[in-house]
């Protein structure tokens, strides 16, 4: 390889991706930081508003009239900007795989406005999923303004999504790992370059903004006192993991059922389905403030050291703590299921964690009755939270790292690994798919996006991204399968570690939405940049279809 080619590949495969990733991270860091600050302030305002209404029942009818009006407003927005429906994570995954188009200039402001309105309305709405979506739209906008290729755009979508989630949780590693484990379900060096450069620049940007505003940077869940669990207490860990794993699968089934039921609602041309979660949120918010918001403050209140909202746990109808926790668990689970089924523009990431933590608080009470020392109660809460999340999302590594980053402690690493393993096994036994995958399939169906099968044959050219790289290290378009490789007239086995060489003739099979666009994506990988324009011009003059 000549020195010129080496420098060209270094620039295109490293420096360029990192530079665009840094720009994406800075944009995401600014926008997502202010979005999360606004979300936190509006969540507190919503609790104060509902508290005022509880003290003045004459305002209750006005509350529900306002909620109904907001429901139709959100439904109308979702009709014209379909990408804002739901948490934003499935849409991000679909865009990163080339199945959906985000159109950042519409999706970004629409998601910000819709999610903030949902939060101030008192819904069980998290800002983490929308933060990931907002970060992805920043990557989409940055790549388009810098006129990057479609493949580079998908890299930046991933980097922006990582940055958004990292900022929302103050958990950089969680953001990076979630991109590998959930968004692409693979690791490639290029994805890592985009992810770490975006997350690092976004985190630095967030910290600088916090410092400028004199805001402290702390762990997300600082009220938990975590201790080392002895081996003779691991039976309680296993019990907690099995219970939360089974309940996680039950919650998963309710989510699927909710989507099917809401799909049949046709009132006001389907817009009326948004009334159900909004009016339900009004009722639940009047019952207890613990059923409002994403659940961050509620999770904090479950820690031994307490939190600013610790009193909320015991104020549900003046019930004992266990009864109150059961009521809150049911309310939060019902509200989250309804939000997901109706496609409310709000995240379910932190609401799922809050449900898992509530289960953990109840299980810790049960274990206490069975003889467990109360000093391990906080540990059980964290274990159940991670297990519940892993059994639904099926992202076990993310769940493990998340607990470490959210608590800033490694104390629970082994018990959490054990618990998450149990939860993941439960979901595997029942054959559950990752919840975000199921939601993405539903979005494709709702948008009438149908995948068709094609095959495409092409040649690896010198100076291309694919040359001298193993198949596994290349970010291929989604749903691609390499059927055959011919090298010097002989067939080569297409394994994940097979290194592609210049002159290799490859035949790929795919299920895609737009075959011409798919061919463009493949050409960006197998052809050098200077040949892409010539190839595009040839196709326009003599269009051909290699599908079979």
Short mmCIF file of C-alpha atoms in Angstrom, two decimals:
data_model
loop_
_atom_site.label_atom_id
_atom_site.label_comp_id
_atom_site.label_asym_id
_atom_site.label_seq_id
_atom_site.Cartn_x
_atom_site.Cartn_y
_atom_site.Cartn_z
CA UNK A 1 0.00 0.00 0.00
CA UNK A 2 1.43 3.36 -1.02
CA UNK A 3 1.90 6.20 1.42
CA UNK A 4 -0.83 8.20 -0.34
CA UNK A 5 -3.34 5.36 -0.05
CA UNK A 6 -2.42 4.83 3.59
CA UNK A 7 -3.01 8.47 4.45
CA UNK A 8 -6.26 8.45 2.48
CA UNK A 9 -7.56 5.39 4.36
CA UNK A 10 -6.39 6.85 7.70
CA UNK A 11 -8.31 10.04 7.01
CA UNK A 12 -11.47 8.37 5.76
CA UNK A 13 -11.65 5.51 8.27
CA UNK A 14 -10.37 7.35 11.35
CA UNK A 15 -9.80 11.08 11.31
CA UNK A 16 -12.89 11.97 9.28
CA UNK A 17 -15.22 9.76 11.31
CA UNK A 18 -13.78 11.08 14.56
CA UNK A 19 -14.02 14.71 13.45
CA UNK A 20 -17.65 14.40 12.40
CA UNK A 21 -18.33 12.42 15.58
CA UNK A 22 -16.94 15.25 17.71
CA UNK A 23 -19.15 17.79 15.91
CA UNK A 24 -22.14 15.50 16.40
CA UNK A 25 -21.29 15.09 20.09
CA UNK A 26 -21.03 18.82 20.68
CA UNK A 27 -24.41 19.45 19.02
CA UNK A 28 -26.03 16.57 20.90
CA UNK A 29 -24.39 17.65 24.15
CA UNK A 30 -25.84 21.15 23.95
CA UNK A 31 -29.35 20.20 22.81
CA UNK A 32 -29.81 17.09 24.97
CA UNK A 33 -28.41 18.81 28.07
CA UNK A 34 -30.89 21.68 27.89
CA UNK A 35 -33.66 19.23 26.95
CA UNK A 36 -33.03 17.16 30.09
CA UNK A 37 -32.80 20.24 32.30
CA UNK A 38 -36.15 21.40 30.90
CA UNK A 39 -37.64 17.93 31.37
CA UNK A 40 -36.54 17.83 35.02
CA UNK A 41 -37.95 21.29 35.74
CA UNK A 42 -41.26 20.51 34.02
CA UNK A 43 -41.57 17.20 35.90
CA UNK A 44 -41.27 19.08 39.21
CA UNK A 45 -43.75 21.68 37.98
CA UNK A 46 -46.22 18.93 37.02
CA UNK A 47 -46.02 17.43 40.52
CA UNK A 48 -46.63 20.82 42.09
CA UNK A 49 -49.55 21.42 39.72
CA UNK A 50 -51.20 18.09 40.55
CA UNK A 51 -50.63 18.72 44.25
CA UNK A 52 -52.43 22.05 43.91
CA UNK A 53 -55.34 20.38 42.09
CA UNK A 54 -55.60 17.70 44.78
CA UNK A 55 -55.95 20.47 47.34
CA UNK A 56 -58.50 22.29 45.15
CA UNK A 57 -60.83 19.65 43.62
CA UNK A 58 -62.78 22.33 41.74
CA UNK A 59 -59.93 22.39 39.20
CA UNK A 60 -60.23 18.64 38.40
CA UNK A 61 -62.64 19.10 35.43
CA UNK A 62 -60.35 21.77 33.99
CA UNK A 63 -57.41 19.36 34.30
CA UNK A 64 -59.11 16.65 32.26
CA UNK A 65 -60.29 19.13 29.62
CA UNK A 66 -56.70 20.32 29.25
CA UNK A 67 -55.43 16.73 29.06
CA UNK A 68 -57.96 15.89 26.34
CA UNK A 69 -56.93 18.95 24.33
CA UNK A 70 -53.25 18.05 24.69
CA UNK A 71 -53.99 14.45 23.65
CA UNK A 72 -55.53 15.60 20.36
CA UNK A 73 -52.67 18.04 19.85
CA UNK A 74 -50.06 15.30 20.31
CA UNK A 75 -52.05 12.93 18.12
CA UNK A 76 -52.18 15.54 15.34
CA UNK A 77 -48.43 16.12 15.59
CA UNK A 78 -47.80 12.37 15.46
CA UNK A 79 -49.90 12.14 12.32
CA UNK A 80 -47.78 14.68 10.46
CA UNK A 81 -44.44 13.65 11.99
CA UNK A 82 -44.79 9.86 12.51
CA UNK A 83 -41.20 9.50 13.75
CA UNK A 84 -42.10 11.06 17.12
CA UNK A 85 -44.44 8.22 18.07
CA UNK A 86 -43.16 6.16 20.95
CA UNK A 87 -39.89 6.39 22.85
CA UNK A 88 -37.61 7.18 19.92
CA UNK A 89 -35.24 4.25 20.44
CA UNK A 90 -36.86 1.91 17.86
CA UNK A 91 -36.91 4.76 15.31
CA UNK A 92 -33.23 5.38 15.97
CA UNK A 93 -32.41 1.71 15.47
CA UNK A 94 -34.42 1.62 12.24
CA UNK A 95 -32.64 4.70 10.90
CA UNK A 96 -29.20 3.35 11.86
CA UNK A 97 -29.98 0.16 9.91
CA UNK A 98 -31.25 2.08 6.90
CA UNK A 99 -34.91 1.12 7.31
CA UNK A 100 -36.29 4.55 8.31
CA UNK A 101 -35.61 8.18 7.41
CA UNK A 102 -35.48 10.57 10.37
CA UNK A 103 -35.67 13.95 8.58
CA UNK A 104 -33.94 15.68 11.45
CA UNK A 105 -35.24 19.19 10.69
CA UNK A 106 -38.79 18.00 11.48
CA UNK A 107 -38.18 15.19 13.92
CA UNK A 108 -35.84 16.99 16.33
CA UNK A 109 -38.05 19.97 17.29
CA UNK A 110 -41.18 17.83 17.16
CA UNK A 111 -39.80 15.23 19.60
CA UNK A 112 -38.48 17.90 21.97
CA UNK A 113 -41.82 19.72 22.07
CA UNK A 114 -43.98 16.58 22.25
CA UNK A 115 -41.98 14.90 25.02
CA UNK A 116 -41.85 18.05 27.17
CA UNK A 117 -45.62 18.50 26.79
CA UNK A 118 -46.16 14.87 27.85
CA UNK A 119 -43.94 15.35 30.90
CA UNK A 120 -45.68 18.53 32.05
CA UNK A 121 -49.02 16.76 31.55
CA UNK A 122 -48.07 14.29 34.29
CA UNK A 123 -47.55 11.19 32.16
CA UNK A 124 -45.23 8.38 33.19
CA UNK A 125 -42.79 9.72 30.63
CA UNK A 126 -39.02 9.41 30.56
CA UNK A 127 -36.60 11.69 28.74
CA UNK A 128 -33.93 9.02 28.11
CA UNK A 129 -35.39 7.41 24.97
CA UNK A 130 -36.21 10.80 23.40
CA UNK A 131 -32.68 11.97 24.33
CA UNK A 132 -31.26 9.09 22.33
CA UNK A 133 -33.55 10.00 19.42
CA UNK A 134 -32.60 13.69 19.64
CA UNK A 135 -28.91 12.74 19.63
CA UNK A 136 -29.49 10.60 16.54
CA UNK A 137 -31.20 13.48 14.74
CA UNK A 138 -28.17 15.64 15.59
CA UNK A 139 -25.99 13.02 13.91
CA UNK A 140 -28.34 12.89 10.94
CA UNK A 141 -28.33 16.68 10.54
CA UNK A 142 -24.56 16.99 10.99
CA UNK A 143 -23.80 14.31 8.39
CA UNK A 144 -26.19 15.80 5.87
CA UNK A 145 -24.91 19.35 6.29
CA UNK A 146 -21.34 18.07 5.87
CA UNK A 147 -22.47 16.04 2.83
CA UNK A 148 -21.31 12.69 4.21
CA UNK A 149 -22.16 9.46 2.44
CA UNK A 150 -25.16 7.39 3.50
CA UNK A 151 -22.91 4.89 5.24
CA UNK A 152 -21.13 7.66 7.18
CA UNK A 153 -24.54 9.11 8.04
CA UNK A 154 -25.54 5.83 9.67
CA UNK A 155 -22.31 5.90 11.69
CA UNK A 156 -23.13 9.40 12.90
CA UNK A 157 -26.70 8.41 13.73
CA UNK A 158 -25.24 5.78 16.03
CA UNK A 159 -22.72 8.18 17.54
CA UNK A 160 -25.38 10.81 18.18
CA UNK A 161 -27.70 8.23 19.75
CA UNK A 162 -24.89 7.07 22.09
CA UNK A 163 -24.22 10.68 23.08
CA UNK A 164 -27.90 11.38 23.75
CA UNK A 165 -28.32 8.38 26.04
CA UNK A 166 -25.00 9.05 27.79
CA UNK A 167 -26.00 12.66 28.55
CA UNK A 168 -29.47 11.69 29.77
CA UNK A 169 -28.09 9.13 32.23
CA UNK A 170 -24.67 10.66 32.90
CA UNK A 171 -23.42 7.22 31.87
CA UNK A 172 -20.97 7.30 28.93
CA UNK A 173 -20.18 3.57 28.86
CA UNK A 174 -23.87 2.67 28.98
CA UNK A 175 -24.48 4.84 25.93
CA UNK A 176 -21.63 3.27 23.97
CA UNK A 177 -22.46 -0.33 24.88
CA UNK A 178 -26.18 0.15 24.17
CA UNK A 179 -25.29 1.12 20.59
CA UNK A 180 -23.35 -2.10 20.05
CA UNK A 181 -25.72 -4.40 21.90
CA UNK A 182 -29.09 -2.98 20.86
CA UNK A 183 -28.82 -0.60 17.90
CA UNK A 184 -26.56 -2.68 15.63
CA UNK A 185 -26.05 -5.90 17.63
CA UNK A 186 -22.46 -5.96 16.45
CA UNK A 187 -19.09 -4.35 17.16
CA UNK A 188 -17.01 -2.71 14.44
CA UNK A 189 -14.02 -0.38 14.84
CA UNK A 190 -15.78 2.37 12.87
CA UNK A 191 -18.85 2.25 15.14
CA UNK A 192 -16.55 2.46 18.15
CA UNK A 193 -14.71 5.49 16.72
CA UNK A 194 -17.99 7.33 16.12
CA UNK A 195 -19.46 6.27 19.46
CA UNK A 196 -16.54 7.20 21.70
CA UNK A 197 -15.79 10.49 19.91
CA UNK A 198 -19.43 11.58 20.06
CA UNK A 199 -19.93 10.48 23.68
CA UNK A 200 -16.67 12.02 24.86
CA UNK A 201 -17.31 15.40 23.22
CA UNK A 202 -20.96 15.38 24.36
CA UNK A 203 -19.98 14.59 27.96
CA UNK A 204 -17.36 17.33 28.03
CA UNK A 205 -19.89 19.76 26.56
CA UNK A 206 -22.48 18.79 29.18
CA UNK A 207 -19.98 19.16 32.03
CA UNK A 208 -18.92 22.59 30.80
CA UNK A 209 -22.54 23.72 30.62
CA UNK A 210 -23.24 22.38 34.11
CA UNK A 211 -20.17 24.13 35.45
CA UNK A 212 -21.20 27.40 33.80
CA UNK A 213 -24.65 27.12 35.42
CA UNK A 214 -23.20 26.05 38.82
CA UNK A 215 -25.06 22.74 38.66
CA UNK A 216 -23.57 19.69 40.44
CA UNK A 217 -22.68 16.49 38.56
CA UNK A 218 -23.45 13.42 40.65
CA UNK A 219 -24.38 9.79 40.19
CA UNK A 220 -27.96 9.24 39.09
CA UNK A 221 -28.86 7.08 42.11
CA UNK A 222 -26.85 8.45 45.02
CA UNK A 223 -29.22 7.39 47.81
CA UNK A 224 -28.30 3.69 47.72
CA UNK A 225 -25.98 2.08 50.25
CA UNK A 226 -24.55 -0.92 48.46
CA UNK A 227 -22.53 -3.54 50.33
CA UNK A 228 -20.81 -6.79 49.44
CA UNK A 229 -23.30 -9.68 49.46
CA UNK A 230 -21.87 -12.84 51.08
CA UNK A 231 -22.17 -16.18 49.32
CA UNK A 232 -24.68 -17.52 51.86
CA UNK A 233 -27.09 -14.72 50.80
CA UNK A 234 -26.92 -15.48 47.06
CA UNK A 235 -30.11 -17.49 47.37
CA UNK A 236 -31.93 -14.21 47.88
CA UNK A 237 -30.21 -12.84 44.77
CA UNK A 238 -31.43 -15.81 42.74
CA UNK A 239 -34.96 -15.46 44.12
CA UNK A 240 -35.03 -11.74 43.30
CA UNK A 241 -33.73 -12.38 39.78
CA UNK A 242 -36.27 -15.12 39.03
CA UNK A 243 -39.20 -13.04 40.30
CA UNK A 244 -38.18 -9.89 38.42
CA UNK A 245 -37.40 -11.92 35.29
CA UNK A 246 -40.83 -13.56 35.29
CA UNK A 247 -42.56 -10.25 35.97
CA UNK A 248 -40.47 -8.72 33.19
CA UNK A 249 -41.79 -11.28 30.73
CA UNK A 250 -45.33 -10.61 31.97
CA UNK A 251 -44.82 -6.88 31.39
CA UNK A 252 -43.45 -7.68 27.91
CA UNK A 253 -46.61 -9.63 27.08
CA UNK A 254 -48.81 -6.76 28.29
CA UNK A 255 -46.91 -4.38 26.02
CA UNK A 256 -47.52 -6.60 22.99
CA UNK A 257 -51.20 -6.96 23.91
CA UNK A 258 -51.53 -3.20 24.35
CA UNK A 259 -50.16 -2.53 20.87
CA UNK A 260 -52.66 -4.96 19.34
CA UNK A 261 -55.60 -3.46 21.24
CA UNK A 262 -54.72 0.15 20.42
CA UNK A 263 -54.26 -0.75 16.75
CA UNK A 264 -58.00 -1.56 16.62
CA UNK A 265 -59.12 1.79 18.07
CA UNK A 266 -60.51 3.94 15.24
CA UNK A 267 -62.27 6.70 17.19
CA UNK A 268 -61.67 10.11 15.50
CA UNK A 269 -59.69 8.35 12.75
CA UNK A 270 -57.43 6.77 15.32
CA UNK A 271 -56.60 10.05 17.02
CA UNK A 272 -58.86 9.21 19.93
CA UNK A 273 -56.52 6.44 21.13
CA UNK A 274 -54.23 9.13 22.58
CA UNK A 275 -57.02 10.14 24.99
CA UNK A 276 -56.68 6.92 26.97
CA UNK A 277 -53.11 7.35 28.28
CA UNK A 278 -53.56 11.09 28.91
CA UNK A 279 -56.80 10.76 30.87
CA UNK A 280 -55.40 7.76 32.73
CA UNK A 281 -52.34 9.81 33.64
CA UNK A 282 -54.64 12.46 35.09
CA UNK A 283 -56.34 9.92 37.33
CA UNK A 284 -53.08 8.30 38.43
CA UNK A 285 -51.43 11.69 39.05
CA UNK A 286 -54.25 12.68 41.38
CA UNK A 287 -53.80 9.42 43.29
CA UNK A 288 -50.04 9.75 43.86
CA UNK A 289 -47.13 11.80 42.56
CA UNK A 290 -45.07 8.59 42.45
CA UNK A 291 -47.02 7.54 39.37
CA UNK A 292 -45.87 10.65 37.49
CA UNK A 293 -42.74 11.33 35.49
CA UNK A 294 -40.10 8.90 34.31
CA UNK A 295 -39.42 7.63 37.81
CA UNK A 296 -35.93 8.91 38.59
CA UNK A 297 -36.98 10.60 41.83
CA UNK A 298 -39.10 7.56 42.74
CA UNK A 299 -36.10 5.25 42.32
CA UNK A 300 -34.07 7.65 44.44
CA UNK A 301 -36.72 7.53 47.17
CA UNK A 302 -36.39 3.75 47.43
CA UNK A 303 -32.76 4.03 48.56
CA UNK A 304 -31.86 3.65 52.22
CA UNK A 305 -30.60 7.22 52.39
CA UNK A 306 -33.91 8.48 51.04
CA UNK A 307 -34.54 11.25 48.56
CA UNK A 308 -36.41 14.48 48.09
CA UNK A 309 -39.56 12.55 47.28
CA UNK A 310 -39.20 9.81 49.86
CA UNK A 311 -42.48 10.78 51.49
CA UNK A 312 -44.38 9.99 48.28
CA UNK A 313 -43.89 6.26 48.78
CA UNK A 314 -46.00 6.19 51.93
CA UNK A 315 -48.78 8.63 51.04
CA UNK A 316 -50.96 6.44 48.79
CA UNK A 317 -54.27 6.42 50.68
CA UNK A 318 -52.19 6.48 53.90
CA UNK A 319 -51.49 2.79 53.32
CA UNK A 320 -48.64 0.74 54.79
CA UNK A 321 -45.42 0.84 52.79
CA UNK A 322 -45.93 -2.57 51.14
CA UNK A 323 -49.48 -1.74 50.02
CA UNK A 324 -48.32 1.64 48.76
CA UNK A 325 -45.51 0.02 46.74
CA UNK A 326 -47.95 -2.47 45.20
CA UNK A 327 -50.31 0.35 44.21
CA UNK A 328 -47.47 2.41 42.71
CA UNK A 329 -46.16 -0.65 40.87
CA UNK A 330 -49.56 -1.32 39.29
CA UNK A 331 -50.13 2.33 38.39
CA UNK A 332 -46.71 2.77 36.80
CA UNK A 333 -46.96 -0.52 34.90
CA UNK A 334 -50.44 0.26 33.55
CA UNK A 335 -49.46 3.81 32.59
CA UNK A 336 -46.29 2.65 30.79
CA UNK A 337 -48.15 -0.08 28.90
CA UNK A 338 -50.82 2.41 27.78
CA UNK A 339 -48.20 4.95 26.69
CA UNK A 340 -46.41 2.34 24.62
CA UNK A 341 -49.60 0.97 23.08
CA UNK A 342 -50.88 4.41 22.05
CA UNK A 343 -47.50 5.58 20.76
CA UNK A 344 -47.17 8.52 23.15
CA UNK A 345 -43.96 10.52 22.40
CA UNK A 346 -42.19 9.66 25.62
CA UNK A 347 -39.53 7.26 26.77
CA UNK A 348 -40.13 3.91 28.46
CA UNK A 349 -36.47 3.37 29.39
CA UNK A 350 -36.50 4.95 32.86
CA UNK A 351 -40.15 3.93 33.49
CA UNK A 352 -39.07 0.30 33.02
CA UNK A 353 -36.22 0.84 35.47
CA UNK A 354 -38.61 2.39 38.00
CA UNK A 355 -40.96 -0.61 37.72
CA UNK A 356 -38.02 -2.97 38.22
CA UNK A 357 -36.84 -0.96 41.23
CA UNK A 358 -40.33 -1.06 42.75
CA UNK A 359 -40.38 -4.83 42.28
CA UNK A 360 -36.99 -4.92 43.99
CA UNK A 361 -38.30 -2.95 46.96
CA UNK A 362 -41.17 -5.43 47.37
CA UNK A 363 -38.88 -8.45 46.93
CA UNK A 364 -36.49 -7.03 49.53
CA UNK A 365 -39.41 -6.91 51.98
CA UNK A 366 -40.20 -10.54 51.16
CA UNK A 367 -36.57 -11.55 51.61
CA UNK A 368 -36.51 -9.70 54.92
CA UNK A 369 -39.39 -11.86 56.13
CA UNK A 370 -37.41 -14.91 55.00
CA UNK A 371 -34.43 -13.87 57.11
CA UNK A 372 -32.34 -11.61 54.88
CA UNK A 373 -30.48 -8.82 56.67
CA UNK A 374 -31.99 -5.43 55.82
CA UNK A 375 -28.54 -4.12 54.93
CA UNK A 376 -28.90 -5.91 51.58
CA UNK A 377 -32.24 -4.29 50.69
CA UNK A 378 -30.71 -1.63 48.41
CA UNK A 379 -28.71 -4.33 46.63
CA UNK A 380 -31.87 -6.31 45.87
CA UNK A 381 -33.53 -3.20 44.43
CA UNK A 382 -30.63 -2.62 42.00
CA UNK A 383 -30.46 -6.29 41.04
CA UNK A 384 -34.19 -6.45 40.28
CA UNK A 385 -34.02 -3.19 38.33
CA UNK A 386 -31.26 -4.51 36.08
CA UNK A 387 -32.86 -7.95 35.72
CA UNK A 388 -36.28 -6.53 34.83
CA UNK A 389 -34.70 -4.30 32.17
CA UNK A 390 -32.57 -7.10 30.71
CA UNK A 391 -35.51 -9.52 30.48
CA UNK A 392 -37.50 -7.03 28.38
CA UNK A 393 -34.85 -5.28 26.28
CA UNK A 394 -32.53 -8.32 26.14
CA UNK A 395 -29.44 -6.16 26.53
CA UNK A 396 -27.67 -7.85 29.47
CA UNK A 397 -24.29 -6.14 29.14
CA UNK A 398 -25.96 -2.73 29.04
CA UNK A 399 -27.93 -3.61 32.18
CA UNK A 400 -24.79 -4.64 34.06
CA UNK A 401 -22.73 -1.59 33.11
CA UNK A 402 -25.72 0.67 33.74
CA UNK A 403 -25.91 -0.28 37.43
CA UNK A 404 -22.20 0.41 37.88
CA UNK A 405 -22.41 3.83 36.21
CA UNK A 406 -25.68 4.94 37.78
CA UNK A 407 -24.42 4.16 41.30
CA UNK A 408 -20.70 4.84 40.74
CA UNK A 409 -19.96 1.60 42.59
CA UNK A 410 -18.56 -1.81 41.56
CA UNK A 411 -19.75 -3.49 44.74
CA UNK A 412 -22.68 -5.26 43.10
CA UNK A 413 -20.95 -6.35 39.91
CA UNK A 414 -21.02 -10.13 40.53
CA UNK A 415 -24.57 -10.28 41.99
CA UNK A 416 -25.89 -8.10 39.15
CA UNK A 417 -24.24 -10.35 36.57
CA UNK A 418 -25.88 -13.35 38.25
CA UNK A 419 -29.27 -11.65 38.40
CA UNK A 420 -29.19 -10.38 34.82
CA UNK A 421 -28.18 -13.86 33.63
CA UNK A 422 -31.25 -15.36 35.32
CA UNK A 423 -33.50 -12.71 33.80
CA UNK A 424 -32.05 -13.15 30.34
CA UNK A 425 -32.47 -16.92 30.57
CA UNK A 426 -36.14 -16.48 31.50
CA UNK A 427 -36.79 -14.36 28.41
CA UNK A 428 -34.90 -16.88 26.25
CA UNK A 429 -36.91 -19.79 27.63
CA UNK A 430 -40.17 -18.05 26.68
CA UNK A 431 -38.80 -17.03 23.28
CA UNK A 432 -39.27 -13.28 23.80
CA UNK A 433 -37.81 -10.88 21.24
CA UNK A 434 -36.23 -7.58 22.37
CA UNK A 435 -39.07 -5.13 23.00
CA UNK A 436 -37.53 -2.42 20.83
CA UNK A 437 -37.25 -4.88 17.93
CA UNK A 438 -40.95 -5.67 18.24
CA UNK A 439 -41.83 -1.97 18.33
CA UNK A 440 -39.65 -1.31 15.27
CA UNK A 441 -41.47 -4.06 13.36
CA UNK A 442 -44.75 -2.40 14.33
CA UNK A 443 -43.52 0.99 13.11
CA UNK A 444 -42.53 -0.48 9.75
CA UNK A 445 -45.95 -2.07 9.47
CA UNK A 446 -47.77 1.13 10.47
CA UNK A 447 -45.81 3.14 7.91
CA UNK A 448 -46.53 0.48 5.24
CA UNK A 449 -42.82 -0.09 4.76
CA UNK A 450 -42.39 -3.49 3.16
CA UNK A 451 -39.09 -5.26 2.64
CA UNK A 452 -38.42 -7.07 -0.64
CA UNK A 453 -35.69 -9.62 -1.32
CA UNK A 454 -32.92 -8.90 -3.81
CA UNK A 455 -29.41 -10.05 -4.67
CA UNK A 456 -26.58 -7.87 -5.90
CA UNK A 457 -23.18 -8.81 -7.31
CA UNK A 458 -20.23 -6.42 -7.25
CA UNK A 459 -16.43 -6.33 -7.00
CA UNK A 460 -14.17 -5.12 -4.19
CA UNK A 461 -12.11 -2.28 -5.64
CA UNK A 462 -8.75 -0.93 -4.54
CA UNK A 463 -8.92 1.92 -2.02
CA UNK A 464 -12.41 0.96 -0.84
CA UNK A 465 -13.53 0.66 2.77
CA UNK A 466 -13.97 -3.11 2.48
CA UNK A 467 -10.52 -3.86 1.05
CA UNK A 468 -8.30 -5.83 3.47
CA UNK A 469 -10.96 -5.87 6.18
CA UNK A 470 -12.74 -8.84 7.80
CA UNK A 471 -16.44 -9.05 6.98
CA UNK A 472 -17.38 -8.56 10.63
CA UNK A 473 -15.58 -5.19 10.86
CA UNK A 474 -17.70 -3.57 8.13
CA UNK A 475 -21.00 -1.79 8.82
CA UNK A 476 -23.05 -3.43 6.08
CA UNK A 477 -26.62 -2.30 5.38
CA UNK A 478 -29.25 -3.99 7.55
CA UNK A 479 -30.57 -7.45 6.61
CA UNK A 480 -27.57 -8.17 4.38
CA UNK A 481 -26.19 -11.67 3.86
CA UNK A 482 -23.05 -12.38 1.83
CA UNK A 483 -23.99 -15.40 -0.28
CA UNK A 484 -20.69 -16.01 -2.07
CA UNK A 485 -17.17 -14.69 -2.63
CA UNK A 486 -15.15 -15.49 -5.75
CA UNK A 487 -11.41 -14.86 -5.70
CA UNK A 488 -9.35 -15.60 -8.81
CA UNK A 489 -12.16 -17.82 -10.11
CA UNK A 490 -12.41 -19.88 -6.91
CA UNK A 491 -15.08 -19.78 -4.22
CA UNK A 492 -14.08 -18.51 -0.78
CA UNK A 493 -16.07 -19.31 2.36
CA UNK A 494 -17.89 -16.19 3.54
CA UNK A 495 -17.21 -16.34 7.28
CA UNK A 496 -17.22 -13.44 9.71
CA UNK A 497 -13.40 -13.40 9.82
CA UNK A 498 -12.94 -13.69 6.05
CA UNK A 499 -10.74 -10.81 4.86
CA UNK A 500 -11.96 -9.20 1.63
CA UNK A 501 -9.33 -8.56 -1.03
CA UNK A 502 -9.16 -6.29 -4.04
CA UNK A 503 -10.79 -8.01 -7.01
CA UNK A 504 -13.06 -10.27 -4.94
CA UNK A 505 -16.46 -10.69 -6.56
CA UNK A 506 -19.14 -10.82 -3.88
CA UNK A 507 -22.84 -11.65 -4.16
CA UNK A 508 -25.04 -10.32 -1.38
CA UNK A 509 -28.67 -10.96 -0.54
CA UNK A 510 -30.89 -8.49 1.26
CA UNK A 511 -34.40 -7.59 2.29
CA UNK A 512 -34.66 -3.84 1.84
CA UNK A 513 -37.08 -1.00 1.19
CA UNK A 514 -35.31 0.69 -1.74
CA UNK A 515 -33.02 -1.55 -3.81
CA UNK A 516 -31.34 1.32 -5.67
CA UNK A 517 -30.47 2.97 -2.38
CA UNK A 518 -29.22 -0.36 -1.06
CA UNK A 519 -26.87 -0.68 -4.04
CA UNK A 520 -25.57 2.82 -3.34
CA UNK A 521 -24.80 1.83 0.25
CA UNK A 522 -22.95 -1.30 -0.86
CA UNK A 523 -21.01 0.67 -3.49
CA UNK A 524 -19.89 3.13 -0.79
CA UNK A 525 -18.29 0.15 0.94
CA UNK A 526 -16.76 -1.73 -2.02
CA UNK A 527 -15.72 1.22 -4.22
CA UNK A 528 -13.33 4.10 -3.50
CA UNK A 529 -14.91 7.52 -3.14
CA UNK A 530 -13.68 8.81 -6.49
CA UNK A 531 -15.41 5.96 -8.32
CA UNK A 532 -18.82 6.44 -6.67
CA UNK A 533 -19.80 9.44 -8.81
CA UNK A 534 -18.86 7.66 -12.03
CA UNK A 535 -20.81 4.58 -10.95
CA UNK A 536 -23.87 6.73 -10.12
CA UNK A 537 -23.74 8.44 -13.51
CA UNK A 538 -23.55 5.08 -15.31
CA UNK A 539 -26.64 3.85 -13.45
CA UNK A 540 -28.61 6.91 -14.46
CA UNK A 541 -27.70 6.41 -18.11
CA UNK A 542 -28.22 2.63 -18.19
CA UNK A 543 -30.38 1.59 -15.23
CA UNK A 544 -30.22 -2.11 -14.44
CA UNK A 545 -31.83 -4.32 -11.84
CA UNK A 546 -29.68 -7.11 -10.45
CA UNK A 547 -32.46 -8.47 -8.28
CA UNK A 548 -33.50 -12.06 -8.70
#
